[in-house]
XYZ file of C-alpha atoms in Angstrom:
497
model
C -12.244 29.130 -2.037
C -14.822 27.998 0.510
C -13.534 25.215 2.717
C -15.692 22.087 2.620
C -16.106 20.234 5.926
C -18.111 16.980 5.910
C -21.054 16.658 8.271
C -20.996 14.161 11.111
C -17.286 14.247 11.923
C -16.473 12.457 15.190
C -15.880 14.494 18.371
C -12.734 12.434 18.913
C -11.023 9.536 17.160
C -10.694 6.618 19.547
C -9.107 3.182 19.558
C -11.285 0.120 19.000
C -10.303 -2.740 21.315
C -12.266 -5.922 21.991
C -15.459 -4.525 20.485
C -15.374 -1.152 22.266
C -14.316 2.366 21.286
C -11.875 3.519 23.979
C -9.524 6.398 24.754
C -5.873 5.810 25.535
C -5.267 4.354 28.994
C -3.194 7.402 29.910
C -5.423 9.877 28.068
C -2.768 10.809 25.468
C -3.957 12.461 22.240
C -2.546 14.015 19.082
C -3.875 16.653 16.683
C -5.249 15.716 13.269
C -5.113 18.396 10.553
C -7.063 18.699 7.355
C -4.719 19.452 4.443
C -6.717 22.284 2.881
C -6.806 24.570 5.935
C -3.969 22.904 7.898
C -6.099 23.447 10.998
C -6.723 20.825 13.665
C -10.188 19.392 13.146
C -10.126 16.577 15.713
C -8.044 14.989 18.456
C -7.139 11.335 18.143
C -6.217 8.947 20.920
C -2.445 8.418 20.873
C -1.752 4.768 21.578
C 1.085 3.799 23.914
C 2.507 0.486 25.075
C -0.453 -0.012 27.454
C -2.996 0.394 24.648
C -1.129 -1.981 22.342
C -0.945 -4.498 25.202
C -4.730 -4.380 25.623
C -5.362 -4.697 21.879
C -2.947 -7.615 21.471
C -4.417 -9.374 24.524
C -7.926 -9.036 23.018
C -6.730 -10.302 19.633
C -4.864 -13.223 21.198
C -7.909 -14.180 23.273
C -10.110 -14.064 20.157
C -7.597 -16.259 18.337
C -7.038 -18.778 21.148
C -10.619 -19.078 22.397
C -12.975 -17.464 19.874
C -14.825 -18.885 16.888
C -13.069 -16.959 14.095
C -10.062 -19.228 13.352
C -12.286 -22.318 13.721
C -14.980 -21.287 11.251
C -15.338 -23.104 7.974
C -13.837 -21.096 5.097
C -17.335 -20.631 3.658
C -18.541 -19.063 6.933
C -15.680 -16.570 6.998
C -16.210 -15.949 3.288
C -19.827 -14.936 3.915
C -18.705 -12.387 6.516
C -16.091 -10.982 4.126
C -18.698 -10.636 1.363
C -20.937 -8.739 3.794
C -17.993 -6.424 4.558
C -17.552 -5.820 0.810
C -21.284 -5.081 0.434
C -21.178 -2.557 3.294
C -18.077 -0.815 1.916
C -19.694 -0.569 -1.526
C -22.898 0.803 -0.056
C -20.946 3.495 1.828
C -18.424 4.332 -0.874
C -19.534 7.966 -1.243
C -19.239 8.621 2.511
C -15.888 6.831 2.678
C -14.576 8.904 -0.217
C -15.851 12.145 1.337
C -14.034 11.458 4.617
C -10.888 10.179 2.884
C -10.695 13.278 0.695
C -11.157 15.576 3.680
C -8.450 13.758 5.657
C -5.871 13.145 2.906
C -6.387 15.862 0.279
C -6.857 13.238 -2.462
C -9.197 14.301 -5.276
C -12.711 13.012 -4.596
C -13.010 11.019 -7.838
C -9.784 9.150 -7.026
C -10.840 8.589 -3.394
C -14.089 7.049 -4.641
C -12.128 4.621 -6.799
C -10.026 3.657 -3.769
C -13.161 2.948 -1.697
C -14.501 0.680 -4.431
C -11.131 -1.084 -4.655
C -11.307 -1.709 -0.889
C -14.583 -3.583 -1.361
C -13.069 -5.593 -4.212
C -10.114 -6.614 -2.000
C -12.525 -8.194 0.489
C -14.580 -9.844 -2.233
C -11.465 -11.305 -3.844
C -10.191 -12.977 -0.648
C -13.708 -14.090 0.291
C -13.727 -16.073 -2.961
C -10.114 -17.230 -2.733
C -10.392 -18.949 0.667
C -13.328 -21.022 -0.553
C -11.634 -21.993 -3.819
C -8.204 -22.506 -2.255
C -6.552 -25.891 -2.552
C -3.426 -27.313 -0.975
C -0.946 -29.914 -2.105
C -1.278 -33.633 -1.494
C 1.398 -36.100 -2.617
C 1.118 -39.859 -2.822
C 3.783 -42.521 -3.080
C 1.610 -45.488 -4.170
C 1.340 -48.155 -1.508
C 3.791 -46.387 0.765
C 2.918 -42.874 1.841
C 0.491 -39.973 1.645
C 1.663 -36.446 2.391
C -0.572 -33.415 2.656
C -0.340 -29.766 3.607
C -2.366 -28.609 6.592
C -2.657 -24.812 6.386
C -3.285 -22.984 9.676
C -3.752 -19.339 10.659
C -0.768 -18.049 12.629
C -2.196 -15.760 15.323
C -2.244 -12.013 15.842
C -1.192 -10.009 12.777
C 0.121 -6.478 13.304
C -0.868 -4.278 10.350
C 0.832 -0.883 9.935
C -0.542 1.218 7.093
C 0.454 4.478 5.349
C -1.351 7.779 4.847
C -1.500 8.000 1.047
C -4.579 5.822 0.337
C -5.350 4.740 3.884
C -8.701 2.948 3.638
C -7.786 0.976 0.512
C -4.378 -0.060 1.846
C -5.925 -1.107 5.160
C -8.318 -3.361 3.213
C -5.394 -4.859 1.330
C -3.964 -6.195 4.602
C -7.165 -6.755 6.583
C -8.871 -8.897 3.943
C -6.262 -11.691 3.635
C -5.337 -11.585 7.336
C -8.962 -12.088 8.373
C -9.863 -14.434 5.507
C -7.218 -16.914 6.642
C -8.506 -16.907 10.236
C -6.037 -14.622 11.981
C -6.965 -11.808 14.324
C -5.505 -8.335 13.849
C -4.272 -5.139 15.440
C -4.294 -2.282 12.925
C -2.118 0.804 13.456
C -3.060 3.399 10.817
C -0.849 6.347 9.873
C -1.106 9.259 12.285
C -1.620 11.848 9.521
C -4.846 10.141 8.334
C -6.728 8.244 11.061
C -10.273 9.278 10.098
C -11.430 6.519 7.752
C -9.834 3.658 9.721
C -12.360 3.986 12.538
C -15.139 3.201 10.024
C -13.881 -0.401 9.845
C -15.105 -1.015 13.398
C -18.772 -0.377 12.566
C -18.524 -2.162 9.212
C -16.995 -5.285 10.792
C -19.468 -5.306 13.664
C -22.404 -5.036 11.274
C -20.971 -7.791 9.065
C -20.692 -10.184 12.023
C -16.982 -10.154 12.857
C -16.670 -11.327 16.502
C -15.297 -8.918 19.141
C -11.525 -9.030 19.507
C -10.894 -10.217 15.942
C -10.350 -6.644 14.719
C -8.594 -4.133 16.956
C -7.475 -0.620 16.073
C -4.885 1.471 17.895
C -4.164 4.975 16.617
C -0.941 6.784 17.368
C 2.566 7.672 16.312
C 4.873 5.183 14.670
C 7.539 5.750 17.328
C 5.057 4.884 20.096
C 2.138 2.688 19.009
C 3.848 1.243 15.916
C 7.036 0.505 17.823
C 5.147 -1.237 20.641
C 3.230 -3.374 18.130
C 6.393 -4.474 16.288
C 8.129 -5.399 19.565
C 5.170 -7.225 21.133
C 6.047 -10.897 21.754
C 2.476 -12.071 21.030
C 2.383 -10.610 17.502
C 4.113 -13.126 15.193
C 3.337 -11.276 11.926
C 3.960 -7.694 10.842
C 2.749 -6.333 7.507
C 4.012 -2.815 6.857
C 3.647 -0.357 4.003
C 5.694 2.830 4.196
C 9.152 4.321 3.822
C 12.261 2.193 3.323
C 14.020 3.717 6.346
C 11.093 2.866 8.628
C 11.120 -0.631 7.135
C 14.760 -1.037 8.168
C 13.914 -0.030 11.758
C 11.008 -2.501 11.836
C 13.247 -5.245 10.432
C 15.723 -4.671 13.270
C 13.061 -4.524 15.977
C 11.334 -7.688 14.731
C 14.590 -9.669 14.475
C 14.839 -10.852 18.125
C 11.378 -12.449 17.770
C 12.008 -13.910 14.284
C 8.659 -12.475 13.175
C 7.164 -12.965 9.767
C 7.586 -9.725 7.820
C 5.915 -8.428 4.695
C 7.083 -4.952 3.788
C 6.157 -2.841 0.792
C 8.473 0.138 0.896
C 9.419 3.133 -1.236
C 9.877 3.436 -4.960
C 11.496 5.558 -7.641
C 10.005 3.714 -10.562
C 11.143 4.277 -14.146
C 8.789 4.761 -17.077
C 10.812 4.017 -20.214
C 9.513 5.430 -23.508
C 11.092 4.147 -26.715
C 10.737 5.976 -30.038
C 8.546 3.218 -31.487
C 5.963 3.490 -28.699
C 2.406 4.721 -29.117
C 3.360 8.194 -27.912
C -0.147 9.434 -27.172
C -0.809 6.453 -24.910
C 2.636 6.758 -23.318
C 2.037 10.441 -22.643
C -1.369 9.785 -21.050
C 0.058 7.036 -18.869
C 3.250 8.769 -17.757
C 1.429 11.989 -16.862
C -1.233 10.079 -14.930
C 1.376 7.749 -13.431
C 3.127 10.468 -11.463
C 0.382 13.057 -10.870
C -2.526 10.787 -9.856
C -3.075 10.468 -6.091
C -1.232 13.830 -5.838
C 1.992 11.993 -6.680
C 1.755 10.357 -3.251
C 1.961 6.785 -4.531
C 4.690 4.209 -4.063
C 4.395 2.912 -7.643
C 4.539 6.379 -9.257
C 6.591 6.447 -12.463
C 8.577 9.396 -11.143
C 11.540 8.964 -13.524
C 10.586 9.153 -17.191
C 13.351 7.913 -19.503
C 12.841 8.907 -23.136
C 14.703 7.875 -26.297
C 16.718 10.777 -27.705
C 15.055 10.955 -31.152
C 11.650 11.797 -29.612
C 12.953 13.468 -26.446
C 12.440 17.175 -27.225
C 8.959 16.661 -28.619
C 7.968 14.421 -25.702
C 9.256 16.877 -23.079
C 7.393 19.783 -24.706
C 4.136 17.840 -24.832
C 4.608 16.525 -21.296
C 5.216 20.027 -19.906
C 2.123 21.332 -21.676
C -0.008 18.584 -20.151
C 1.412 19.208 -16.676
C 0.645 22.945 -16.899
C -2.985 22.148 -17.765
C -3.618 19.769 -14.846
C -6.472 21.034 -12.668
C -5.146 21.707 -9.159
C -7.660 22.684 -6.526
C -10.253 21.779 -3.925
C -10.027 18.017 -3.357
C -13.832 17.807 -3.038
C -14.409 19.244 -6.538
C -14.957 16.394 -9.074
C -13.007 18.414 -11.689
C -9.855 18.450 -9.532
C -7.000 16.243 -10.796
C -4.386 17.139 -8.153
C -5.510 18.099 -4.644
C -3.642 19.128 -1.497
C -0.693 17.155 -0.119
C -1.463 15.329 3.088
C 0.290 17.447 5.738
C 2.431 20.591 6.070
C 5.475 18.504 7.049
C 5.171 16.527 3.834
C 4.473 19.694 1.824
C 7.734 21.184 3.136
C 9.630 18.017 2.154
C 8.235 18.035 -1.397
C 8.890 21.776 -1.821
C 12.474 21.289 -0.640
C 12.941 18.764 -3.470
C 11.425 21.241 -5.939
C 14.106 23.754 -4.897
C 16.845 21.092 -5.178
C 15.510 20.201 -8.634
C 15.950 23.769 -9.842
C 19.709 23.282 -9.425
C 19.702 19.777 -10.963
C 17.455 19.954 -14.016
C 15.660 22.255 -16.447
C 12.320 23.330 -14.985
C 9.689 23.076 -17.734
C 6.451 23.146 -15.669
C 5.348 24.036 -12.154
C 8.034 24.682 -9.593
C 6.019 26.170 -6.751
C 2.583 26.915 -5.358
C -0.203 27.215 -7.949
C -1.670 30.670 -8.529
C -4.802 31.413 -6.526
C -4.173 28.778 -3.845
C -2.488 30.767 -1.106
C -3.295 28.368 1.745
C -3.251 24.588 2.000
C -0.613 22.089 0.906
C -0.853 22.731 -2.835
C 2.064 22.054 -5.192
C 1.837 22.777 -8.909
C 2.620 19.673 -10.998
C 6.366 20.064 -11.511
C 8.448 18.717 -14.397
C 12.251 18.731 -14.605
C 13.950 17.770 -17.886
C 17.598 16.883 -18.633
C 18.023 15.324 -15.183
C 21.312 13.506 -14.691
C 21.285 10.073 -12.987
C 23.395 11.333 -10.078
C 20.851 14.046 -9.245
C 19.002 13.741 -5.945
C 15.659 14.185 -7.732
C 16.592 11.162 -9.887
C 17.696 8.993 -6.950
C 15.452 9.907 -4.007
C 11.740 9.285 -3.481
C 9.913 12.628 -3.411
C 6.350 11.265 -3.070
C 4.681 14.274 -4.596
C 3.686 15.759 -7.979
C 7.278 16.067 -9.209
C 8.839 14.181 -12.131
C 12.352 13.908 -13.595
C 12.774 13.317 -17.348
C 16.063 11.961 -18.717
C 17.137 11.090 -22.295
C 18.808 7.863 -23.418
C 20.370 6.701 -26.692
C 20.472 2.889 -26.578
C 18.538 0.006 -25.021
C 21.567 -0.753 -22.849
C 21.714 2.815 -21.546
C 17.959 2.790 -20.867
C 18.317 -0.373 -18.778
C 21.296 1.025 -16.898
C 19.370 4.209 -16.085
C 16.257 2.265 -15.095
C 18.219 0.120 -12.632
C 20.334 2.982 -11.295
C 18.561 3.562 -7.949
C 18.380 1.763 -4.618
C 14.686 1.094 -5.242
C 12.997 -1.592 -7.323
C 9.221 -1.507 -6.966
C 7.650 -0.960 -10.404
C 8.691 -0.247 -13.973
C 6.695 0.864 -17.007
C 7.933 0.150 -20.533
C 6.548 1.679 -23.711
C 7.584 0.036 -26.988
C 5.949 -1.864 -29.828
C 8.988 -4.120 -30.304
C 7.878 -7.406 -28.742
C 11.352 -8.873 -28.289
C 12.675 -5.679 -26.690
C 9.641 -5.417 -24.398
C 10.103 -8.864 -22.899
C 13.899 -8.752 -22.693
C 13.802 -5.339 -21.033
C 11.013 -6.380 -18.650
C 12.946 -9.447 -17.529
C 16.186 -7.477 -17.022
C 14.772 -4.498 -15.149
C 15.199 -4.599 -11.359
C 11.560 -4.233 -10.321
C 9.050 -6.394 -8.531
C 6.339 -5.439 -11.030
C 6.508 -4.423 -14.686
C 3.811 -2.948 -16.893
C 4.282 -3.200 -20.663
C 2.417 -0.565 -22.682
C -0.053 -0.158 -19.853
C -0.598 1.800 -16.705
C -0.728 0.628 -13.108
C -3.702 -1.732 -13.407
C -3.281 -4.803 -11.249
C -4.824 -8.248 -11.254
C -5.354 -9.127 -7.583
C -4.129 -12.681 -8.206
C -0.611 -11.505 -9.041
C 2.231 -10.911 -6.555
C 2.691 -7.344 -5.342
C 6.084 -6.401 -3.952
C 9.475 -4.931 -4.700
C 13.160 -5.742 -4.766
C 16.175 -3.941 -3.289
C 15.061 -1.089 -0.974
C 11.458 -1.387 -2.156
C 10.448 -4.261 0.032
C 10.567 -7.711 1.470
C 8.224 -10.491 0.391
C 5.072 -10.344 -1.689
C 1.381 -10.032 -1.088
C -1.533 -10.538 -3.468
C -3.438 -13.714 -4.291
C -1.902 -16.906 -2.936
C 1.181 -14.990 -1.737
C -1.009 -13.259 0.850
C -2.488 -16.617 1.891
C 1.068 -17.954 2.262
C 2.143 -15.023 4.439
C -0.816 -15.215 6.822
C -0.741 -19.021 7.286
C 1.609 -21.752 8.474
C 1.965 -24.635 6.048
C 2.334 -27.802 8.045
C 3.415 -30.951 6.210
C 1.641 -34.088 7.465
C 3.160 -37.465 6.470
C 1.295 -40.785 6.756
C 2.890 -44.169 6.136
C 0.540 -46.648 4.438
C 2.469 -49.854 5.189
C 5.054 -50.998 7.679
C 7.289 -48.192 8.909
C 10.751 -49.383 7.876
C 13.159 -47.680 10.245
C 16.773 -48.662 10.903
C 16.684 -50.743 14.113
C 19.185 -48.901 16.270
C 19.940 -50.751 19.474
C 18.117 -53.940 18.474
C 19.774 -57.252 19.410
């Protein structure tokens, strides 16, 4: 297979601080690999405390002294719409670079680029339409909410759909008038640097957007511990979220954390099985299985179990694995050799915990690169590691159940609680099950299609807080209550003679 390398790759990936592309103060760098060859294709500046300090100082200056927080909502909205226009106009280039850097199939990367534009457009509209509460006690008092941006937001993003997930945090943070320091994942820094040019062209003032690349233990850690960063929004692993929680505690920072998942897809015998099959196959193998909301545990009612497993395995064997840049590819290369090794170790564990019915190793004909054949384990017991632990790759566990009660018990039997997918045509069962399942988001007879107005977040080890729609506005603003008395202020007269 010929290895596709996009034209016009940068000579080095730099930070972007106060309107300038800069190297690390101390000159530190790290290697960036592409996941098809696993060869280093570029060096990226590795941010340290000194670089974070410069970025935060620029962001704080832009917040304290610059025009951005003081603009009318309509003015900021216009800038955000221009950002959306620019992202849409460059979607093919964005997808090409994202695919090269992440190994995501090109058709899926293109969809993510378009979703990034939509995120900006959505918040551009929301800040203009937004209203806040006012309360009146006739003849006595008026109370209103004065909503204010908070300051410098620290945004720490993952490597699975980097550009889209960056937009998800950048759009509401900027829409509400904050300034930002973005720390993208070290595995996939390529597309993040495109924000700098897009924002500059759209008219975002210098210092409002700052970007520091680097390792989580260095740049991410310094950002979380910086006293001038009151907000941290993080998407990533639950364990990293716990570390961030601890490091942010002394500063009482605002935290929004979307963490791991081990989401159940529950298929009842009365479901539309063709639709359920389409959705549950797509739900774990799209984005190479590297998605937090993947339905990686499929729970199937016993009476249809054998037939469902056979059909599922057949579909998995027919998935097109190959060059991420080929539009026919359905599963590309995993992001990095470290992650490939982790996923393959779970495949080996699974062979001792379940019945392997598809995949189980490297696909034929793909001797190099981080390729894993879509892997299906059936008859997986709930105490199995592949049932309990997030694998974050193209690996699924299928488990039978006999009753609604058992299905619910199995669905809730993990430390995670991000998403759940329920397939049944029984209306009463659908709603009762949805309301009892421990998940921040539930899809009934549908796949992971999200209305941007709805809250996004998880329970248990899957996260803290919610973003999306007004919940994002709430996170990135302070809500100050202002009380006005309309007549005499009747206070107890302490100390009066």
